[in-house]
Short mmCIF file of C-alpha atoms in Angstrom, two decimals:
data_model
loop_
_atom_site.label_atom_id
_atom_site.label_comp_id
_atom_site.label_asym_id
_atom_site.label_seq_id
_atom_site.Cartn_x
_atom_site.Cartn_y
_atom_site.Cartn_z
CA UNK A 94 -74.95 -49.24 -66.35
CA UNK A 95 -75.08 -50.20 -62.68
CA UNK A 96 -76.84 -46.98 -61.75
CA UNK A 97 -79.42 -47.34 -64.51
CA UNK A 98 -80.33 -50.92 -63.58
CA UNK A 99 -79.70 -51.27 -59.84
CA UNK A 100 -82.47 -51.80 -57.33
CA UNK A 101 -83.14 -48.91 -54.91
CA UNK A 102 -81.33 -50.60 -52.02
CA UNK A 103 -78.25 -51.13 -54.21
CA UNK A 104 -78.32 -47.50 -55.32
CA UNK A 105 -78.54 -46.40 -51.70
CA UNK A 106 -75.49 -48.52 -50.87
CA UNK A 107 -73.65 -46.98 -53.81
CA UNK A 108 -74.58 -43.43 -52.77
CA UNK A 109 -73.57 -44.06 -49.15
CA UNK A 110 -70.26 -45.66 -50.03
CA UNK A 111 -68.75 -44.57 -53.34
CA UNK A 112 -66.51 -41.53 -53.02
CA UNK A 113 -66.90 -41.25 -49.26
CA UNK A 114 -63.66 -41.04 -47.33
CA UNK A 115 -65.32 -42.53 -44.25
CA UNK A 116 -66.36 -45.73 -46.04
CA UNK A 117 -64.83 -48.74 -44.34
CA UNK A 118 -63.05 -51.59 -46.06
CA UNK A 119 -66.13 -53.73 -45.35
CA UNK A 120 -68.40 -51.10 -46.96
CA UNK A 121 -66.22 -51.02 -50.05
CA UNK A 122 -65.98 -54.81 -50.24
CA UNK A 123 -69.77 -55.07 -50.05
CA UNK A 124 -70.20 -52.46 -52.77
CA UNK A 125 -67.65 -54.24 -54.93
CA UNK A 126 -69.54 -57.52 -54.48
CA UNK A 127 -72.85 -55.86 -55.36
CA UNK A 128 -71.41 -54.34 -58.53
CA UNK A 129 -69.77 -57.61 -59.55
CA UNK A 130 -73.03 -59.50 -58.95
CA UNK A 131 -74.89 -57.14 -61.27
CA UNK A 132 -74.47 -57.36 -65.01
CA UNK A 133 -72.81 -53.94 -65.05
CA UNK A 134 -69.28 -55.25 -65.53
CA UNK A 135 -70.26 -57.52 -68.42
CA UNK A 136 -72.35 -54.77 -70.03
CA UNK A 137 -69.47 -52.31 -69.75
CA UNK A 138 -67.01 -54.79 -71.22
CA UNK A 139 -69.39 -55.46 -74.10
CA UNK A 140 -69.73 -51.73 -74.77
CA UNK A 141 -65.94 -51.28 -74.71
CA UNK A 142 -65.44 -54.08 -77.20
CA UNK A 143 -68.24 -52.81 -79.46
CA UNK A 144 -66.82 -49.28 -79.52
CA UNK A 145 -63.31 -50.61 -80.06
CA UNK A 146 -64.48 -52.74 -83.00
CA UNK A 147 -66.14 -49.68 -84.55
CA UNK A 148 -63.01 -47.61 -84.04
CA UNK A 149 -60.79 -50.29 -85.57
CA UNK A 150 -63.09 -50.58 -88.56
CA UNK A 151 -62.85 -46.84 -89.12
CA UNK A 152 -59.05 -47.02 -89.28
CA UNK A 153 -59.31 -48.38 -92.81
CA UNK A 154 -60.21 -44.86 -93.94
CA UNK A 155 -56.89 -43.44 -92.78
CA UNK A 156 -54.43 -42.68 -95.54
CA UNK A 157 -51.58 -43.45 -93.19
CA UNK A 158 -51.07 -47.21 -92.66
CA UNK A 159 -48.36 -46.68 -90.05
CA UNK A 160 -50.67 -44.48 -87.96
CA UNK A 161 -53.52 -46.96 -88.39
CA UNK A 162 -51.27 -49.79 -87.16
CA UNK A 163 -50.14 -47.73 -84.17
CA UNK A 164 -53.71 -46.85 -83.22
CA UNK A 165 -54.81 -50.46 -83.61
CA UNK A 166 -51.96 -51.60 -81.35
CA UNK A 167 -52.90 -48.96 -78.78
CA UNK A 168 -56.56 -50.05 -78.83
CA UNK A 169 -55.52 -53.66 -78.37
CA UNK A 170 -53.28 -52.74 -75.44
CA UNK A 171 -56.03 -50.76 -73.75
CA UNK A 172 -58.76 -53.37 -74.03
CA UNK A 173 -56.58 -56.33 -73.03
CA UNK A 174 -54.79 -54.82 -70.05
CA UNK A 175 -55.65 -55.91 -66.55
CA UNK A 176 -56.03 -53.34 -63.78
#
């Protein structure tokens, strides 16, 4: 999402920083600020929740309630955890 919507200068910063072992802490902090200031994080979180909702809705078609409950618990754990 960030890459598809970022301005050229933001993309250049991303390309010069992300995945480069020689990036400084300041470079990485700036990139982190740029990404946070974009709507990329919110858009990604929305997509995660939308896909999770669709997956949870599809669990009703399982003929195994115990498995459905386990998968629902796992989905909940994954979308509510903090990194």
